Tab-separated table of C-alpha atoms and ligand atoms in Angstrom:
chain	number	residue	atom	x	y	z
A	1	MET	CA	53.811	86.886	148.673
A	2	ASN	CA	54.504	84.078	149.766
A	3	GLN	CA	55.331	83.468	153.509
A	4	ALA	CA	56.982	80.362	155.022
A	5	LYS	CA	55.915	78.699	157.797
A	6	THR	CA	58.394	78.715	160.835
A	7	ILE	CA	59.152	74.958	162.289
A	8	ASP	CA	58.662	75.747	165.960
A	9	GLY	CA	61.990	74.264	167.834
A	10	VAL	CA	61.241	75.449	171.184
A	11	VAL	CA	57.277	73.555	170.952
A	12	VAL	CA	58.893	70.053	169.404
A	13	SER	CA	61.345	70.389	172.145
A	14	GLN	CA	58.815	70.756	174.665
A	15	ARG	CA	56.885	67.939	173.563
A	16	LEU	CA	59.752	65.602	173.583
A	17	ARG	CA	60.985	66.786	176.668
A	18	GLU	CA	57.914	66.099	178.670
A	19	GLU	CA	57.955	62.723	177.039
A	20	VAL	CA	61.552	62.605	178.661
A	21	ALA	CA	60.195	63.132	181.888
A	22	ARG	CA	57.565	60.728	182.032
A	23	ARG	CA	60.058	57.907	180.840
A	24	ALA	CA	62.392	58.995	183.445
A	25	ALA	CA	60.027	59.179	186.178
A	26	ALA	CA	58.986	55.490	185.038
A	27	LEU	CA	62.993	54.348	185.470
A	28	ALA	CA	62.949	56.372	188.628
A	29	ALA	CA	60.094	54.090	190.036
A	30	LYS	CA	62.096	51.079	189.079
A	31	GLY	CA	65.081	52.612	191.211
A	32	THR	CA	67.734	54.015	188.288
A	33	THR	CA	67.296	57.587	187.390
A	34	PRO	CA	69.065	58.371	184.185
A	35	GLY	CA	72.470	60.017	184.440
A	36	LEU	CA	74.555	62.115	182.475
A	37	ALA	CA	77.880	63.116	183.329
A	38	VAL	CA	79.341	66.519	181.945
A	39	VAL	CA	82.948	67.253	181.403
A	40	LEU	CA	84.240	71.056	180.801
A	41	VAL	CA	87.465	71.569	180.467
A	42	GLY	CA	89.173	75.048	180.508
A	43	ASP	CA	86.987	78.433	181.064
A	44	ASP	CA	85.879	79.390	177.382
A	45	ALA	CA	82.611	80.957	177.911
A	46	ALA	CA	80.356	79.729	175.495
A	47	SER	CA	81.332	76.113	176.478
A	48	ALA	CA	80.240	77.256	180.014
A	49	VAL	CA	76.823	78.369	178.932
A	50	TYR	CA	76.003	75.367	176.831
A	51	VAL	CA	77.383	73.019	180.011
A	52	ARG	CA	75.086	75.274	182.310
A	53	ASN	CA	71.718	74.885	180.053
A	54	LYS	CA	72.837	70.996	179.428
A	55	VAL	CA	72.863	70.360	183.280
A	56	LYS	CA	70.154	72.543	183.997
A	57	ALA	CA	68.053	70.536	181.324
A	58	CYS	CA	69.027	67.377	182.910
A	59	GLU	CA	67.588	68.864	186.522
A	60	GLN	CA	64.268	69.882	184.945
A	61	TYR	CA	62.969	66.724	183.403
A	62	GLY	CA	63.998	64.326	185.858
A	63	LEU	CA	67.494	63.115	184.775
A	64	PHE	CA	70.513	63.327	187.120
A	65	SER	CA	73.599	64.981	185.933
A	66	THR	CA	76.859	65.640	187.141
A	67	LEU	CA	79.377	68.691	186.092
A	68	ASP	CA	83.299	68.063	186.300
A	69	ARG	CA	84.702	71.484	185.676
A	70	MET	CA	88.802	70.740	184.916
A	71	PRO	CA	91.266	73.604	184.585
A	72	ALA	CA	92.846	74.287	181.377
A	73	THR	CA	96.001	73.077	182.430
A	74	VAL	CA	94.994	69.883	183.402
A	75	THR	CA	96.701	67.039	181.223
A	76	GLU	CA	95.320	64.789	178.641
A	77	ALA	CA	96.310	61.642	181.401
A	78	GLU	CA	93.996	63.448	184.173
A	79	LEU	CA	91.363	63.583	181.971
A	80	LEU	CA	91.203	60.414	180.744
A	81	GLU	CA	91.423	58.968	184.157
A	82	ARG	CA	88.551	60.633	184.719
A	83	ILE	CA	86.590	59.445	181.917
A	84	HIS	CA	87.722	55.624	182.798
A	85	GLN	CA	86.090	56.390	186.152
A	86	LEU	CA	82.860	58.029	184.518
A	87	ASN	CA	82.830	54.574	182.304
A	88	VAL	CA	82.112	52.165	185.360
A	89	ASP	CA	80.122	54.612	187.457
A	90	PRO	CA	76.593	52.955	187.503
A	91	LYS	CA	74.870	55.802	187.922
A	92	ILE	CA	75.990	57.365	184.710
A	93	HIS	CA	74.686	56.045	181.226
A	94	GLY	CA	75.770	59.199	179.296
A	95	ILE	CA	78.759	61.119	179.271
A	96	LEU	CA	79.614	64.350	177.307
A	97	VAL	CA	82.851	65.949	177.593
A	98	GLN	CA	82.195	69.527	175.858
A	99	LEU	CA	84.234	70.453	172.736
A	100	PRO	CA	86.574	71.898	171.846
A	101	LEU	CA	89.448	70.824	174.389
A	102	PRO	CA	92.814	72.766	175.058
A	103	ARG	CA	95.134	72.053	172.311
A	104	HIS	CA	97.831	70.044	174.192
A	105	ILE	CA	94.778	67.642	174.756
A	106	ASN	CA	93.887	65.329	171.574
A	107	SER	CA	90.318	65.356	171.381
A	108	HIS	CA	90.004	62.265	169.121
A	109	LYS	CA	91.935	60.098	172.114
A	110	VAL	CA	89.255	61.572	174.614
A	111	ILE	CA	86.511	60.876	172.088
A	112	GLU	CA	87.518	57.162	171.667
A	113	ALA	CA	87.898	56.792	175.718
A	114	ILE	CA	84.473	57.204	176.570
A	115	ALA	CA	82.533	53.716	176.648
A	116	ALA	CA	80.486	53.822	173.127
A	117	GLU	CA	77.553	52.578	174.882
A	118	LYS	CA	77.700	55.814	176.894
A	119	ASP	CA	78.690	58.052	174.196
A	120	VAL	CA	75.539	60.100	174.392
A	121	ASP	CA	77.200	62.453	171.453
A	122	GLY	CA	77.211	59.844	169.039
A	123	PHE	CA	81.043	60.912	168.025
A	124	HIS	CA	82.763	57.736	168.855
A	125	VAL	CA	83.661	56.083	166.011
A	126	ALA	CA	81.662	52.851	166.819
A	127	ASN	CA	78.802	55.109	166.865
A	128	ALA	CA	79.477	56.725	163.508
A	129	GLY	CA	80.009	53.262	162.134
A	130	ALA	CA	76.978	52.153	163.519
A	131	LEU	CA	75.137	55.005	162.291
A	132	MET	CA	77.297	54.456	158.925
A	133	THR	CA	75.895	50.437	158.675
A	134	GLY	CA	72.553	51.329	159.095
A	135	GLN	CA	72.199	50.124	162.999
A	136	PRO	CA	72.509	53.755	165.319
A	137	GLN	CA	72.725	53.301	168.898
A	138	PHE	CA	73.414	57.337	169.467
A	139	ARG	CA	72.200	59.730	166.569
A	140	PRO	CA	74.046	62.818	167.102
A	141	CYS	CA	72.406	64.918	168.578
A	142	THR	CA	71.670	68.149	166.476
A	143	PRO	CA	71.268	66.044	163.175
A	144	TYR	CA	68.896	63.538	165.441
A	145	GLY	CA	66.659	66.875	166.400
A	146	VAL	CA	66.596	68.135	162.997
A	147	MET	CA	64.899	64.518	161.719
A	148	LYS	CA	62.529	65.146	164.595
A	149	MET	CA	61.371	68.601	163.323
A	150	LEU	CA	60.880	67.157	160.151
A	151	GLU	CA	58.993	64.249	161.511
A	152	ALA	CA	56.792	67.000	163.771
A	153	TYR	CA	55.531	68.686	160.992
A	154	ASP	CA	54.750	65.920	158.608
A	155	ILE	CA	57.529	66.949	156.002
A	156	PRO	CA	58.430	64.143	153.941
A	157	VAL	CA	61.714	63.048	153.382
A	158	SER	CA	61.747	59.545	151.463
A	159	GLY	CA	61.928	60.219	147.784
A	160	ARG	CA	62.973	63.900	148.204
A	161	HIS	CA	65.886	65.371	147.435
A	162	ALA	CA	67.771	66.579	150.126
A	163	VAL	CA	71.218	68.796	150.236
A	164	VAL	CA	73.329	69.804	153.179
A	165	ILE	CA	75.713	71.757	153.362
A	166	GLY	CA	78.704	71.486	155.533
A	167	ARG	CA	80.530	68.122	156.261
A	168	SER	CA	81.611	67.937	159.494
A	169	ASN	CA	81.564	64.841	161.766
A	170	ILE	CA	79.442	66.351	164.098
A	171	VAL	CA	76.593	67.719	161.897
A	172	GLY	CA	77.127	67.215	158.169
A	173	LYS	CA	78.178	63.641	157.693
A	174	PRO	CA	75.607	62.548	160.470
A	175	MET	CA	72.750	64.597	159.069
A	176	ALA	CA	73.454	62.933	155.468
A	177	LEU	CA	73.379	59.664	157.022
A	178	LEU	CA	70.212	60.092	158.683
A	179	LEU	CA	68.183	61.666	155.577
A	180	LEU	CA	69.777	58.619	153.671
A	181	GLU	CA	68.358	56.573	156.426
A	182	ALA	CA	65.308	57.731	156.138
A	183	GLY	CA	64.758	57.553	152.356
A	184	ALA	CA	65.889	60.777	150.721
A	185	THR	CA	68.455	61.274	147.800
A	186	VAL	CA	71.505	63.228	149.348
A	187	THR	CA	73.718	65.840	148.361
A	188	VAL	CA	76.658	67.052	150.557
A	189	CYS	CA	77.914	70.385	149.646
A	190	HIS	CA	81.378	72.060	151.154
A	191	SER	CA	83.593	74.965	150.697
A	192	LYS	CA	84.778	72.975	147.683
A	193	THR	CA	81.673	72.609	146.168
A	194	ALA	CA	81.773	74.689	142.752
A	195	ASP	CA	78.194	76.086	142.366
A	196	LEU	CA	75.931	75.617	145.318
A	197	ALA	CA	72.990	76.842	144.189
A	198	TYR	CA	73.040	74.749	141.509
A	199	HIS	CA	72.483	72.135	144.059
A	200	THR	CA	70.153	73.856	146.286
A	201	ARG	CA	67.704	74.860	143.598
A	202	SER	CA	66.856	71.278	142.909
A	203	ALA	CA	66.413	70.425	146.706
A	204	ASP	CA	63.207	69.674	148.652
A	205	ILE	CA	65.177	69.786	151.806
A	206	VAL	CA	68.232	72.355	152.592
A	207	VAL	CA	70.013	71.856	155.991
A	208	ALA	CA	72.577	74.541	156.171
A	209	ALA	CA	75.460	73.774	158.781
A	210	VAL	CA	77.862	76.092	157.837
A	211	GLY	CA	78.988	78.703	160.558
A	212	LYS	CA	78.432	81.733	157.849
A	213	ARG	CA	75.661	84.236	157.835
A	214	ASN	CA	73.933	84.362	154.230
A	215	ILE	CA	75.182	81.532	152.861
A	216	LEU	CA	71.733	80.731	151.394
A	217	THR	CA	69.051	82.842	150.228
A	218	GLY	CA	65.989	82.780	148.373
A	219	ASP	CA	66.992	82.891	144.854
A	220	MET	CA	68.833	79.560	145.887
A	221	LEU	CA	65.745	77.718	146.341
A	222	LYS	CA	62.879	75.898	144.787
A	223	PRO	CA	59.403	77.151	145.803
A	224	GLY	CA	57.935	74.977	148.023
A	225	SER	CA	61.032	73.586	150.079
A	226	THR	CA	62.029	73.280	153.588
A	227	VAL	CA	64.943	75.084	155.001
A	228	ILE	CA	66.880	74.088	158.325
A	229	ASP	CA	69.067	76.630	159.598
A	230	VAL	CA	71.693	74.935	162.013
A	231	GLY	CA	74.120	77.523	161.815
A	232	MET	CA	74.870	79.616	165.049
A	233	ASN	CA	76.743	83.185	163.951
A	234	ARG	CA	76.697	86.790	165.454
A	235	ASN	CA	75.332	89.460	163.449
A	236	ASP	CA	76.698	92.981	163.496
A	237	GLU	CA	74.981	93.841	166.330
A	238	GLY	CA	76.266	91.108	168.089
A	239	LYS	CA	72.625	89.077	167.987
A	240	LEU	CA	72.424	85.274	167.496
A	241	CYS	CA	71.550	84.591	163.655
A	242	GLY	CA	72.252	81.759	161.579
A	243	ASP	CA	73.423	80.325	158.138
A	244	VAL	CA	70.284	81.447	156.155
A	245	ASN	CA	69.112	84.596	155.089
A	246	PHE	CA	66.054	84.597	157.278
A	247	ALA	CA	63.841	87.287	155.108
A	248	SER	CA	64.261	86.123	151.696
A	249	VAL	CA	64.225	82.109	152.011
A	250	SER	CA	60.679	82.993	153.495
A	251	GLU	CA	59.563	84.346	150.435
A	252	VAL	CA	60.265	80.964	148.600
A	253	ALA	CA	60.286	78.359	151.075
A	254	GLU	CA	57.283	76.421	152.467
A	255	TYR	CA	58.968	75.637	155.713
A	256	VAL	CA	62.049	77.601	157.460
A	257	THR	CA	63.669	77.127	161.057
A	258	PRO	CA	64.247	80.313	162.864
A	259	VAL	CA	67.643	80.957	164.923
A	260	PRO	CA	67.166	81.419	167.590
A	261	GLY	CA	64.572	79.076	168.328
A	262	GLY	CA	64.954	76.777	165.836
A	263	VAL	CA	67.403	73.921	165.801
A	264	GLY	CA	69.459	75.114	169.239
A	265	PRO	CA	66.879	73.804	171.448
A	266	MET	CA	66.441	70.385	169.758
A	267	THR	CA	69.962	69.597	170.116
A	268	ILE	CA	69.703	69.557	174.007
A	269	THR	CA	66.623	67.799	173.920
A	270	MET	CA	68.044	65.212	171.793
A	271	LEU	CA	70.862	64.825	174.520
A	272	LEU	CA	68.279	63.842	177.175
A	273	VAL	CA	66.739	61.557	174.767
A	274	ASN	CA	69.833	59.664	174.294
A	275	THR	CA	70.755	59.761	177.824
A	276	LEU	CA	67.495	58.634	178.591
A	277	GLU	CA	67.336	55.685	176.047
A	278	SER	CA	70.838	54.603	177.387
A	279	ALA	CA	69.583	54.235	180.570
A	280	GLU	CA	66.375	52.282	179.534
A	281	ARG	CA	68.876	49.942	177.379
A	282	VAL	CA	70.878	49.130	180.539
A	283	LEU	CA	67.377	48.158	182.250
A	284	HIS	CA	65.963	46.587	179.105
A	285	VAL	CA	63.005	48.657	178.947
B	301	NAP	P1	82.657	73.537	161.091
B	301	NAP	O1	83.137	71.845	161.685
B	301	NAP	O2	83.473	74.568	160.543
B	301	NAP	O3	82.008	72.590	159.292
B	301	NAP	C1	81.668	73.637	158.293
B	301	NAP	C2	80.932	73.379	157.257
B	301	NAP	O4	80.805	74.352	156.405
B	301	NAP	C3	82.476	72.852	156.411
B	301	NAP	O5	82.053	71.128	156.162
B	301	NAP	C4	82.879	73.222	155.521
B	301	NAP	O6	83.312	73.056	154.473
B	301	NAP	C5	81.791	74.215	154.928
B	301	NAP	N1	81.668	75.020	154.306
B	301	NAP	C6	82.461	76.415	154.671
B	301	NAP	N2	82.117	77.222	154.107
B	301	NAP	C7	81.294	77.152	152.664
B	301	NAP	C8	80.774	77.647	151.820
B	301	NAP	N3	80.987	78.940	151.500
B	301	NAP	N4	79.685	77.025	151.238
B	301	NAP	C9	79.694	75.771	151.757
B	301	NAP	N5	80.091	75.075	152.378
B	301	NAP	C10	81.015	75.629	153.508
B	301	NAP	O7	80.990	73.425	161.722
B	301	NAP	P2	80.155	72.604	162.634
B	301	NAP	O8	80.772	72.334	163.526
B	301	NAP	O9	79.741	71.699	161.318
B	301	NAP	O10	79.063	73.730	162.578
B	301	NAP	C11	78.569	74.296	161.816
B	301	NAP	C12	77.294	75.421	162.407
B	301	NAP	O11	76.510	74.827	162.920
B	301	NAP	C13	78.457	76.490	163.126
B	301	NAP	O12	77.613	77.852	163.082
B	301	NAP	C14	77.890	75.818	164.418
B	301	NAP	O13	77.945	76.972	165.517
B	301	NAP	C15	76.519	75.202	164.094
B	301	NAP	N6	76.224	74.251	165.138
B	301	NAP	C16	75.003	74.537	165.832
B	301	NAP	C17	74.120	73.949	166.682
B	301	NAP	C18	73.167	74.070	167.233
B	301	NAP	O14	72.623	73.255	168.052
B	301	NAP	N7	71.831	74.704	166.312
B	301	NAP	C19	74.970	72.570	166.876
B	301	NAP	C20	76.553	72.280	166.360
B	301	NAP	C21	76.768	73.063	165.545
B	301	NAP	P3	85.134	71.900	154.674
B	301	NAP	O15	84.692	70.893	154.850
B	301	NAP	O16	85.380	72.094	153.007
B	301	NAP	O17	85.796	72.968	155.228
């Protein structure tokens, strides 16, 4: 019986993080430590964990980081003022505002307030537009991480058919653009797609970014395909799981990413990479 090979996000991440540490040390030797400012509003438990992991990763790999914790009652004007201060702070090369924000704050306005050259999440319209027109400055971390995983395992993209399930601004759409940039023929599926399996059965690469368990099963795949599971869900026992039915997909695919240990670690890694590259750009390295 076929048994897909696992794409190990922890191993790929580790290699990239060590490279980040080397390049950060080279910058530090010239007097600049790459700096990331993280802003967390409110007390959402999941957001607090993500933010802590991001700050910890910075410390571990030679980046400077700051964490602003603002109460859920902070006004939009106060948050925008803090972003303006970070925009002009020379020690800061990347700014990340953890989403979601409380409802009384306009997330779009907040993202647009971040200086485009410090928008390490790549969500600012200037960066989304730069990606769209083939001149990316910051690639959104999760899809960027997926591309690095494909590269690390020598999985060909150019000339292949890639199906992206999900069309969000933070994962699905930039994922489709990055695959397109790499020469894939790309199909984007979403909740209105009439027959998902019709598309996935002809795919060489499937990226699932939906947020629903078992959206993709082995019978929906072409033998030998590569499956990347971006989803983060909880199963009935409360354990972290992806969008993909791992057992049945493993019987058909050649490569599959696990959850946990797949795309998740790559997202933080690419945040470090984007922050480092932002600092390198400032120093013209
Ligand atoms: P999102 O904004 O909720 O988008 C989900 C997408 O899935 C939408 O485009 C939606 O279609 C589509 N969809 C919903 N039901 C579908 C169905 N039955 N068939 C096909 N498509 C369907 O979510 P997101 O922010 O992109 O995140 C997606 C998942 O990735 C979540 O589980 C999230 O937690 C996870 N995630 C993981 C990481 C990581 O680091 N591993 C990072 C970011 C996100 P419509 O547009 O038509 O509604």
